[in-house]
Amino acid sequence: MTRDLSRLLRPRSIAVFGSGWAQNVVEQCARMGFAGPVWPVHPTRDQIGGVPAFRSLADLPGIPDATFIGVNRHATLEVVAGLSAMGAGGAICFASGWTEAGEADLQARLVAAAGDMPILGPNCYGVINYLDGALLWPDQHGGRRVERGVALLSQSSNIVINLTMQRRGLPVAYVACLGNAAQVGLADLAGALLADDRVTALGLYVEGIGDAPAFAALAGAARAAGKGIACIKSGKTEAARSAAASHTASLAGGGAASSAFLRQAGVAEVATLPELLEVLKIFHVHGPGLGRRLCSLSCSGGEAGLVADLAAPAGIVFPPPSDAQRVRLAGILGPIVAIANPLDYHTFIWGDGPRTTDVFSTMLGGYDAGIFIIDPPRPDRCDGASFAPAMDAIVAAQAATGKPAFPVSSIPENFGEDRAGAMLANGVVAMMGLETALGALRAAQVAPARAGWRPVAAWSRGQARMLAEDAAKAMLAGAGVAVPRGVSGATLAEVQARASSLAAPLALKGLGFAHKTEAGAVRLGLASLDGQAAMPGAAGYLAEEMVLGGVAEVLLGLRRDPVYGVTLTLGMGGVTAELMADSVTLVAPVTGAEIAAALKTLRLWPLLDGYRGRAKADVAAFVDAALALQALMVAAPHLQDIEINPLMLRESGAVAADAVIWEDTE
């Protein structure tokens, strides 16, 4: 159910329940200049924060649009029920001690008491509306009134408080916390914040996505409206589920699935809070969709070398200037300056505003955006007047070319808040700290989601059992994935009797093992099965013709994810798959083109593409196999995991040499 949060987020009247925490709310609304009435409610006190108090909800002179409930959890139930009955616009439930404390029934009673009235929380700090001065917030914060800006939404109150203390010139329009999200979830609250025309972008700190299809829809709508979303997803170091059962579980863990989801939804994922703030500055001014062709300019060879070194780990490449740019820049800078990207333009033009503007505009005009490394001197001890022409030239270059120009200080403190704010007023995003800036610029390049993309609906994972390899391969063959010719049986003698039709060399495998190599349950390169000893612990045996003519061993794994539906993990395979960790994870549904593009991101992609005259692997056959298994997982929700490792890629065709499938026991 989608609830209308407009009255709660943009109230014209506010009620406040409680004493100590409630007093903070009353005082902050007054300090921030909230224009509407604030009505404290307390059964015994005459005033709260200098504002006359009412004895009960029934005594209020009107129906509040928003209410901060700062009383204990049991009293909260009664207040919420009363507010809902009178048609209030919504409430912040501040008290803790609900599901997070093992009191799931109490939280369910709270949701029932709220009915159709929206509530944030419980265990929720609240909301700050810096646009209208409405603060349902019981603690300190570092923001101020703005006319437009970004929204910050967090599942951690302390994290978002810290973000409000930023001194990077980022205008913040809203701050909001989810708490336990008992009723209003991440996508609902995020959508309501973005619905305000004065909100330019959204920054998230989240521990869980919740409803992945709803979030994907939200991200698509935001991108269509020209509003970018940047996100820190926490909890990535949690051990992968069932890691001992498959290589895929290990490779797709550690946040790979959540990162894949965010990327495919068109959300800019970052790892640090400074990067989050810098990406939001980019989105606030320029919107999402920053181009990938960047240039870098500095007046020092050291800075040019430093940015080149730091850019590579960030995934940023600086294309060389065009011939026309080279001629023009050489004419301005003279023969001593080497024209390159990154460009060290030396100091011959330092202080010459027109020539500096010409250089900056000429370079920037050939790219999607530009980095201008510049560290103004500290104003308390130095004179920064000589830096003014270069700073003005950055603004002029952006205006002349229509391309984003980013002045970047090599260390954060060399751009103060006032200077960054002044640049922002001119539509120029000053970025603080070179490494942070590069990470933020790379994140801001995230591509939009494929039109209409939504992840496959998630199914709950039950108790699982592993299919025997012969049964697993029969299922693969039925789905259209090639498997080796083979015979199986309950005993070694049965298999030996049936193997006469197979062509050597042969592989003999013991059934019932997730990792046969570690269990000593696989023997390769056999001329025949004569004289082979039994394998301790085997639940049966499978003999197959070995796959010959392989160009590469790759891994193809699909997992049922409780949040993101179905994930596909593609990578270099074999027994060293986890050791090499050369893999990429995608969230279904994906297209053949997306699978092929993902393969090219692998470090060892050249081995598939004919490295140093080697034969090229049949990548199209890999794509066909991945699409076939994706269709199988979507059509059969009882399947939990499918892993082929290795999938032997030949010059023509692909064969599943080994396969593990897990399915629900019920």
XYZ file of C-alpha atoms in Angstrom:
666
model
C 0.000 0.000 0.000
C 1.389 3.398 -1.017
C 0.744 6.057 1.595
C 0.646 9.826 1.121
C 3.591 11.202 3.098
C 3.230 14.809 1.959
C 1.658 16.097 5.197
C 4.271 14.331 7.321
C 7.222 15.621 5.292
C 5.869 19.122 4.572
C 3.625 19.903 7.544
C 1.717 23.093 8.187
C 1.203 22.135 11.838
C 3.231 19.979 14.211
C 2.306 18.215 17.450
C 4.958 17.032 19.897
C 4.523 14.422 22.653
C 6.983 13.994 25.516
C 9.277 16.200 27.556
C 13.095 16.180 27.123
C 13.358 14.985 23.543
C 10.154 16.813 22.664
C 11.577 20.096 23.973
C 14.443 19.783 21.499
C 11.942 19.445 18.660
C 9.996 22.522 19.762
C 13.128 24.633 20.124
C 14.594 23.551 16.794
C 11.417 24.394 14.902
C 11.531 27.879 16.403
C 15.228 28.284 15.644
C 14.762 27.174 12.028
C 11.823 29.530 11.481
C 8.963 27.068 11.014
C 5.948 29.196 10.040
C 3.162 26.958 11.336
C 1.959 26.237 14.861
C 3.797 23.766 17.113
C 1.581 22.099 19.731
C 3.329 20.386 22.649
C 1.206 17.773 24.432
C 1.975 16.812 28.057
C -0.372 15.694 30.826
C 1.248 17.764 33.616
C 3.561 20.442 32.194
C 2.260 23.873 31.280
C 4.881 24.548 28.646
C 7.517 22.734 26.598
C 10.416 24.718 25.191
C 8.666 27.973 26.032
C 5.508 27.012 24.119
C 2.216 26.459 26.007
C 1.377 22.764 26.274
C -1.945 20.981 25.864
C -3.011 18.287 28.286
C -4.196 15.757 25.715
C -4.680 15.082 22.050
C -8.340 16.017 22.362
C -7.379 19.535 23.513
C -5.468 20.420 20.345
C -6.948 23.312 18.351
C -6.618 21.372 15.089
C -5.532 18.135 13.453
C -1.723 18.000 13.194
C -0.098 17.277 9.877
C 2.957 15.773 11.554
C 3.618 14.528 15.073
C 6.806 13.676 16.933
C 6.072 11.017 19.557
C 8.812 11.098 22.188
C 7.170 8.908 24.834
C 7.795 5.286 25.826
C 6.822 2.435 23.505
C 3.643 1.442 25.332
C 2.352 5.024 25.465
C 3.289 5.360 21.785
C 0.651 2.776 20.884
C -2.099 4.871 22.448
C -0.920 8.123 20.857
C -0.662 6.563 17.395
C -4.162 5.110 17.657
C -5.551 8.510 18.680
C -3.781 10.354 15.879
C -4.991 7.854 13.304
C -8.573 8.143 14.527
C -8.565 11.936 14.208
C -7.070 11.919 10.664
C -3.578 13.210 11.449
C -1.052 13.354 8.620
C 1.578 11.052 10.102
C 3.933 10.485 13.006
C 7.539 9.832 13.973
C 7.778 6.977 16.490
C 10.978 7.711 18.392
C 10.902 5.054 21.141
C 13.002 1.897 20.877
C 12.232 -1.602 22.155
C 10.319 -3.198 19.276
C 11.393 -5.843 16.791
C 15.033 -4.878 17.275
C 14.595 -5.927 20.927
C 12.649 -9.098 20.178
C 9.202 -7.490 20.537
C 7.770 -8.287 17.109
C 4.204 -8.572 18.443
C 4.389 -5.100 19.955
C 5.580 -3.657 16.650
C 2.733 -5.420 14.841
C 0.287 -3.790 17.266
C 1.813 -0.399 16.465
C 1.285 -0.904 12.736
C -2.296 -1.975 13.376
C -2.894 1.109 15.548
C -1.601 3.386 12.776
C -4.031 2.009 10.201
C -3.857 4.149 7.061
C -1.886 6.929 8.787
C 1.802 6.826 7.826
C 4.381 6.346 10.567
C 8.164 6.405 10.367
C 9.908 3.945 12.627
C 9.582 2.900 15.309
C 13.050 3.383 16.781
C 13.347 6.354 14.423
C 15.046 9.725 14.852
C 12.739 11.529 12.479
C 12.776 14.033 9.628
C 14.329 17.442 8.997
C 12.820 19.634 6.299
C 15.325 22.431 5.676
C 13.168 23.833 2.881
C 10.291 24.800 5.160
C 12.025 24.799 8.533
C 10.026 21.850 9.866
C 12.126 19.708 12.205
C 10.696 16.570 13.733
C 14.167 15.848 15.044
C 15.286 15.532 18.686
C 19.027 16.102 18.384
C 21.672 18.426 17.021
C 22.317 18.764 13.296
C 24.556 20.866 11.101
C 22.178 22.065 8.412
C 20.501 25.337 7.564
C 17.554 26.600 5.530
C 17.870 26.175 1.761
C 15.616 26.801 -1.225
C 16.586 23.579 -3.002
C 19.002 20.740 -2.390
C 19.523 17.012 -1.955
C 17.731 14.626 0.380
C 19.627 12.326 2.747
C 17.916 9.114 3.862
C 19.563 6.742 6.290
C 18.938 3.613 8.285
C 21.461 4.928 10.797
C 20.616 8.107 12.669
C 24.208 8.726 13.731
C 25.513 8.443 10.169
C 23.053 10.990 8.865
C 23.737 13.362 11.775
C 27.406 13.228 10.814
C 26.510 13.968 7.194
C 24.674 17.141 8.211
C 27.943 18.425 9.700
C 29.650 18.430 6.274
C 31.563 21.516 5.166
C 31.685 20.751 1.457
C 29.102 23.244 0.246
C 26.391 20.650 -0.384
C 22.876 22.105 0.067
C 20.720 19.630 2.012
C 16.939 19.881 1.629
C 15.813 16.903 3.740
C 17.209 14.507 6.299
C 15.163 11.411 7.068
C 15.560 8.167 9.004
C 13.700 4.897 8.529
C 14.184 3.263 11.906
C 12.640 -0.205 11.894
C 10.605 0.622 8.753
C 7.639 -1.270 10.189
C 5.169 0.404 7.853
C 6.881 2.870 5.489
C 9.776 1.252 3.642
C 12.848 2.548 1.870
C 11.294 2.914 -1.584
C 8.174 4.643 -0.202
C 10.074 7.247 1.803
C 12.671 7.814 -0.909
C 9.948 8.308 -3.494
C 8.127 10.802 -1.305
C 11.310 12.847 -0.816
C 12.108 12.859 -4.537
C 8.540 13.915 -5.339
C 9.347 17.380 -3.978
C 10.375 19.509 -6.972
C 12.897 21.303 -4.769
C 14.846 18.064 -4.205
C 17.613 17.606 -6.759
C 19.103 14.221 -5.792
C 18.978 11.528 -3.130
C 21.749 10.126 -0.950
C 21.244 6.828 0.866
C 22.962 4.960 3.668
C 21.207 1.605 3.814
C 21.710 -1.742 5.465
C 19.028 -3.531 3.431
C 17.102 -2.722 0.252
C 13.863 -4.428 1.283
C 11.541 -4.446 -1.724
C 14.004 -4.665 -4.638
C 11.451 -4.341 -7.488
C 9.931 -1.260 -5.820
C 13.371 0.261 -5.360
C 14.263 -0.408 -9.004
C 11.046 1.326 -10.075
C 11.901 4.284 -7.833
C 15.418 4.543 -9.281
C 14.059 4.461 -12.820
C 11.527 7.192 -12.092
C 14.191 9.347 -10.431
C 16.530 8.990 -13.405
C 13.706 9.896 -15.796
C 13.117 13.039 -13.735
C 16.800 13.969 -13.962
C 17.496 13.176 -10.313
C 20.438 10.966 -9.419
C 20.594 8.541 -6.506
C 23.847 7.744 -4.706
C 24.119 4.980 -2.146
C 26.343 3.413 0.480
C 25.260 -0.178 1.084
C 26.618 -1.418 4.410
C 27.071 -4.971 5.670
C 29.118 -6.256 2.744
C 31.615 -8.180 4.841
C 29.059 -10.650 6.181
C 30.067 -14.189 5.258
C 28.264 -15.535 2.208
C 25.488 -18.016 2.858
C 26.297 -21.648 2.106
C 29.840 -20.668 1.113
C 31.057 -24.195 1.709
C 28.539 -25.619 -0.763
C 29.535 -23.780 -3.938
C 32.092 -21.469 -5.481
C 29.207 -19.256 -6.603
C 28.087 -18.601 -3.018
C 31.535 -17.320 -2.145
C 32.061 -15.255 -5.289
C 28.567 -13.710 -5.218
C 28.837 -12.843 -1.520
C 30.525 -9.879 0.090
C 28.122 -7.410 -1.458
C 28.525 -8.539 -5.077
C 24.778 -9.081 -5.450
C 23.816 -5.737 -3.915
C 26.419 -3.903 -5.991
C 25.126 -5.594 -9.140
C 21.569 -4.624 -8.271
C 22.447 -0.983 -7.631
C 24.481 -0.755 -10.823
C 21.730 -2.306 -12.934
C 19.156 -0.020 -11.298
C 21.233 3.007 -12.318
C 22.249 3.952 -8.769
C 25.717 5.370 -8.064
C 27.304 3.198 -5.387
C 30.152 4.590 -3.294
C 32.173 3.199 -0.410
C 32.747 6.245 1.789
C 30.787 9.154 3.210
C 33.036 11.801 1.566
C 32.431 10.159 -1.822
C 28.689 10.154 -1.144
C 28.730 13.903 -0.489
C 30.820 14.636 -3.585
C 28.615 12.537 -5.881
C 25.561 14.340 -4.542
C 27.171 17.685 -5.373
C 27.647 16.478 -8.956
C 24.046 15.292 -9.157
C 22.719 18.492 -7.550
C 24.271 20.671 -10.258
C 24.603 18.438 -13.318
C 22.139 15.610 -12.724
C 22.939 11.917 -13.337
C 24.721 10.541 -16.382
C 28.181 12.102 -16.262
C 30.135 11.205 -19.386
C 33.130 8.872 -19.252
C 35.582 10.960 -21.332
C 37.435 13.113 -18.803
C 40.372 15.447 -19.055
C 42.663 16.642 -16.282
C 44.545 19.934 -16.094
C 47.115 21.131 -13.579
C 50.076 23.497 -13.522
C 52.394 20.859 -12.086
C 53.914 17.690 -13.480
C 53.678 16.157 -10.032
C 49.936 16.723 -9.934
C 49.525 15.371 -13.469
C 51.394 12.221 -12.501
C 49.463 11.849 -9.255
C 46.064 12.089 -10.923
C 47.119 9.548 -13.547
C 48.250 7.110 -10.859
C 45.090 7.517 -8.769
C 42.736 7.409 -11.741
C 43.604 3.866 -12.814
C 42.400 2.139 -9.603
C 39.272 4.281 -9.759
C 38.532 2.971 -13.265
C 39.068 6.337 -14.969
C 40.959 6.602 -18.261
C 42.060 9.912 -19.768
C 41.796 9.810 -23.593
C 44.429 11.831 -25.498
C 43.567 15.241 -26.979
C 42.484 15.495 -30.600
C 44.819 16.818 -33.274
C 42.879 20.081 -33.380
C 43.225 20.478 -29.621
C 46.950 19.777 -29.798
C 47.488 22.481 -32.407
C 45.415 25.050 -30.542
C 46.945 24.316 -27.125
C 50.499 24.316 -28.494
C 49.864 27.723 -30.017
C 48.849 29.121 -26.629
C 51.285 27.314 -24.343
C 54.389 27.256 -26.535
C 56.850 24.527 -27.525
C 58.067 23.583 -24.037
C 54.693 22.254 -22.847
C 53.932 18.654 -23.833
C 50.294 18.428 -24.897
C 48.772 15.392 -23.221
C 45.946 14.256 -20.982
C 46.461 14.716 -18.050
C 47.812 18.113 -19.101
C 50.548 19.908 -17.179
C 50.087 23.404 -18.588
C 53.038 24.773 -16.538
C 52.945 28.300 -15.128
C 53.699 30.329 -18.261
C 50.081 31.522 -18.372
C 49.642 31.840 -14.581
C 47.844 35.072 -13.759
C 46.818 35.689 -17.386
C 43.031 35.288 -17.228
C 42.223 35.341 -20.976
C 44.967 32.865 -21.959
C 44.122 30.575 -19.036
C 40.464 30.635 -20.041
C 41.455 29.820 -23.626
C 43.521 26.805 -22.511
C 40.872 25.548 -20.134
C 38.059 25.950 -22.677
C 40.035 24.365 -25.511
C 40.873 21.313 -23.428
C 37.449 20.935 -21.819
C 35.599 21.349 -25.113
C 36.902 18.020 -26.396
C 35.702 15.965 -23.413
C 32.583 15.194 -21.412
C 33.942 16.842 -18.262
C 37.201 18.136 -16.829
C 39.193 17.958 -13.594
C 41.119 21.106 -12.725
C 43.551 20.387 -9.903
C 43.963 23.527 -7.879
C 44.759 24.073 -4.204
C 44.096 27.655 -3.137
C 46.371 28.753 -0.280
C 44.946 28.896 3.237
C 43.446 32.374 3.703
C 44.540 32.838 7.322
C 48.257 32.778 6.482
C 48.553 33.372 2.742
C 47.401 35.673 -0.030
C 45.295 33.817 -2.582
C 44.862 36.692 -5.037
C 47.091 35.081 -7.666
C 44.739 32.084 -7.830
C 41.714 34.187 -8.801
C 42.379 34.187 -12.586
C 42.610 30.382 -12.657
C 39.473 29.978 -10.551
C 37.601 32.430 -12.773
C 38.871 30.607 -15.868
C 37.359 27.325 -14.633
C 33.954 28.987 -14.305
C 34.350 30.628 -17.724
C 35.406 27.356 -19.387
C 32.290 25.595 -18.136
C 30.113 28.447 -19.335
C 31.805 28.530 -22.746
C 31.679 24.787 -23.430
C 28.588 23.665 -21.545
C 30.722 20.849 -20.094
C 31.072 20.230 -16.338
C 34.300 21.692 -14.961
C 35.407 20.390 -11.567
C 38.018 22.300 -9.580
C 39.586 19.661 -7.330
C 41.848 20.279 -4.352
C 44.452 17.590 -3.852
C 43.729 17.511 -0.122
C 40.234 18.229 1.280
C 41.015 21.157 3.582
C 42.407 23.273 0.764
C 38.863 24.108 -0.329
C 36.885 25.735 2.452
C 33.112 25.628 2.735
C 32.715 29.295 1.781
C 34.824 28.925 -1.356
C 33.011 25.730 -2.373
C 29.662 27.409 -1.780
C 30.648 30.404 -3.891
C 31.660 28.121 -6.742
C 28.401 26.216 -6.418
C 26.496 29.493 -6.708
C 28.131 29.828 -10.135
C 27.028 26.317 -11.071
C 30.520 24.849 -10.616
C 31.127 21.871 -8.339
C 34.325 22.224 -6.331
C 35.502 18.828 -5.101
C 37.580 18.222 -2.004
C 40.357 15.644 -2.030
C 41.736 14.178 -5.250
C 41.233 10.493 -4.454
C 37.699 11.120 -3.171
C 36.903 13.229 -6.229
C 38.046 10.518 -8.626
C 35.946 7.903 -6.844
C 32.931 10.190 -6.926
C 33.382 11.033 -10.603
C 33.597 7.352 -11.492
C 30.461 6.588 -9.473
C 28.603 9.470 -11.125
C 29.177 7.820 -14.508
C 26.746 4.995 -13.666
C 24.600 4.167 -16.679
C 20.806 4.302 -16.490
C 18.890 1.093 -15.972
C 17.583 -0.739 -18.995
C 14.094 0.672 -19.640
C 11.561 -1.054 -17.427
C 14.143 -3.296 -15.736
C 12.945 -4.968 -12.544
C 14.629 -7.852 -10.732
C 12.962 -11.241 -10.699
C 10.614 -11.634 -7.744
C 12.352 -13.171 -4.739
C 11.304 -16.532 -3.339
C 12.119 -17.745 0.137
C 14.877 -20.338 0.341
C 13.891 -23.450 2.268
C 15.917 -26.462 3.311
C 17.994 -27.622 0.373
C 19.291 -30.865 -1.024
C 21.920 -31.396 -3.675
C 21.015 -33.313 -6.809
C 23.379 -36.046 -7.880
C 25.539 -34.885 -10.782
C 23.903 -37.258 -13.252
C 20.470 -35.829 -12.374
C 21.842 -32.283 -12.480
C 23.275 -32.805 -15.935
C 20.043 -34.342 -17.169
C 18.302 -31.146 -16.054
C 20.904 -29.022 -17.844
C 20.543 -31.031 -21.023
C 16.791 -30.578 -20.864
C 17.360 -26.819 -20.665
C 19.558 -26.888 -23.765
C 23.016 -26.860 -22.172
C 25.426 -29.397 -23.660
C 26.847 -32.055 -21.311
C 29.355 -34.887 -21.923
C 28.202 -38.384 -22.869
C 28.122 -40.486 -19.744
C 26.678 -43.385 -17.777
C 25.848 -43.624 -14.076
C 24.937 -46.236 -11.535
C 24.635 -47.003 -7.862
C 27.827 -49.075 -7.831
C 31.178 -48.912 -9.540
C 30.557 -52.306 -11.093
C 27.364 -51.078 -12.750
C 29.140 -48.112 -14.253
C 32.072 -50.220 -15.440
C 29.646 -52.541 -17.213
C 27.872 -49.662 -18.966
C 30.947 -47.634 -19.926
C 31.959 -49.700 -22.944
C 30.109 -47.338 -25.268
C 32.134 -44.329 -24.080
C 35.229 -43.095 -25.901
C 38.420 -42.557 -23.895
C 39.824 -40.568 -22.241
C 37.273 -40.928 -19.457
C 36.426 -39.170 -16.212
C 35.184 -41.184 -13.239
C 33.335 -39.305 -10.503
C 31.852 -40.221 -7.161
C 28.338 -38.856 -6.659
C 27.146 -36.976 -3.586
C 30.021 -34.473 -3.209
C 29.719 -30.701 -3.693
C 33.476 -30.395 -4.271
C 34.737 -33.651 -5.743
C 38.374 -32.626 -6.056
C 38.741 -31.928 -2.339
C 36.999 -35.233 -1.539
C 39.237 -37.225 -3.891
C 36.119 -38.219 -5.827
C 37.247 -37.478 -9.363
C 39.716 -39.318 -11.609
C 40.600 -37.911 -15.010
C 42.291 -39.075 -18.188
C 41.425 -42.763 -17.798
C 41.905 -45.092 -20.760
C 39.304 -47.428 -19.242
C 37.575 -48.119 -15.945
C 39.212 -51.473 -15.450
C 40.890 -51.835 -12.083
C 39.442 -48.648 -10.629
C 38.909 -48.772 -6.854
C 35.781 -47.613 -5.080
C 35.616 -44.060 -3.687
C 34.833 -43.901 0.050
C 31.599 -42.046 0.784
C 30.339 -42.027 -2.810
C 26.563 -42.312 -3.195
C 26.999 -43.649 -6.736
C 29.242 -43.195 -9.747
C 29.280 -41.278 -13.021
C 31.596 -42.022 -15.930
C 31.880 -39.507 -18.772
C 33.830 -38.811 -21.881
C 36.283 -36.069 -21.050
C 35.717 -32.734 -22.757
C 38.540 -32.172 -25.248
C 39.484 -29.130 -27.273
C 38.668 -26.644 -24.543
C 39.964 -23.093 -24.975
C 39.063 -21.945 -21.442
C 37.419 -23.114 -18.238
C 34.766 -20.709 -17.013
C 32.289 -20.660 -14.163
C 28.578 -20.032 -14.558
C 26.564 -19.901 -11.347
C 23.001 -18.866 -10.560
C 21.646 -18.356 -7.049
C 18.236 -17.729 -5.555
C 18.663 -14.500 -3.602
C 16.186 -13.604 -0.824
C 16.244 -9.910 -1.795
C 17.316 -9.609 -5.434
C 15.564 -12.656 -6.897
C 18.142 -14.464 -9.020
C 21.826 -13.652 -9.443
C 24.193 -14.823 -12.180
C 27.905 -15.080 -11.472
C 30.269 -15.332 -14.436
C 33.985 -15.864 -14.122
C 37.110 -17.843 -14.751
C 36.498 -21.354 -13.463
C 38.230 -24.519 -12.343
C 39.404 -25.524 -8.890
C 41.073 -22.108 -8.412
C 37.883 -20.098 -9.073
C 37.707 -18.653 -5.551
C 41.455 -18.102 -5.371
C 41.465 -16.112 -8.603
C 38.179 -14.351 -7.748
C 37.952 -13.112 -11.332
C 34.190 -12.896 -11.579
C 31.284 -10.543 -12.082
C 27.767 -10.850 -10.696
C 24.557 -9.749 -12.425
C 20.946 -9.652 -11.250
C 18.317 -11.317 -13.442
C 16.806 -10.645 -15.828
C 19.741 -9.839 -18.064
C 20.071 -9.860 -21.834
C 22.623 -11.661 -23.940
C 24.318 -8.358 -24.716
C 24.631 -7.595 -20.993
C 26.155 -11.013 -20.308
C 28.655 -10.569 -23.131
C 29.573 -7.091 -21.874
C 30.044 -8.434 -18.345
C 32.493 -11.078 -19.579
C 34.658 -8.322 -21.040
C 35.115 -6.808 -17.570
C 37.015 -9.897 -16.356
C 40.746 -9.470 -15.867
C 41.362 -12.622 -17.885
C 38.995 -11.709 -20.711
C 41.966 -11.652 -23.140
C 42.327 -15.430 -22.618
C 38.828 -15.834 -24.055
C 39.500 -13.397 -26.874
C 42.533 -14.979 -28.521
C 45.365 -13.649 -26.341
C 48.707 -13.785 -28.197
C 47.386 -15.855 -31.043
C 45.481 -18.385 -28.956
C 42.201 -19.726 -30.264
C 39.152 -17.628 -29.399
C 36.520 -19.147 -27.119
C 32.922 -19.414 -28.308
C 31.547 -16.634 -26.117
C 28.175 -16.825 -27.856
C 27.815 -20.405 -26.590
C 28.499 -19.181 -23.044
C 25.838 -16.498 -23.443
C 23.332 -19.060 -24.716
C 24.017 -21.319 -21.730
C 23.611 -18.419 -19.280
C 20.310 -17.377 -20.841
C 19.055 -20.974 -20.785
C 19.824 -21.353 -17.076
C 18.336 -17.955 -16.299
C 15.084 -19.090 -17.912
C 15.257 -22.344 -15.957
C 15.712 -20.564 -12.602
C 12.883 -18.139 -13.308
C 10.521 -20.927 -14.346
C 11.409 -23.273 -11.459
C 11.308 -21.467 -8.095
C 12.180 -24.696 -6.257
C 15.714 -24.466 -7.655
C 18.055 -22.676 -5.261
C 21.467 -22.860 -6.928
C 22.906 -23.984 -10.247
C 26.649 -24.031 -10.737
C 28.632 -25.221 -13.740
C 32.329 -25.246 -12.945
C 33.925 -25.657 -15.294
C 31.933 -24.848 -18.378
C 34.431 -25.804 -21.065
C 34.455 -23.230 -23.836
C 35.641 -24.529 -27.178
C 36.284 -22.679 -30.388
C 32.772 -23.822 -31.253
C 30.357 -24.688 -28.493
C 30.423 -25.065 -24.716
C 30.071 -28.193 -22.554
C 29.215 -28.420 -18.846
C 32.033 -30.615 -17.512
C 30.822 -30.435 -13.896
C 27.537 -29.296 -12.393
C 25.978 -28.843 -8.957
C 22.288 -28.080 -8.461
C 20.547 -27.465 -5.143
C 16.761 -27.561 -4.816
C 14.178 -27.175 -2.055
C 13.424 -30.343 -0.157
C 9.678 -29.657 -0.204
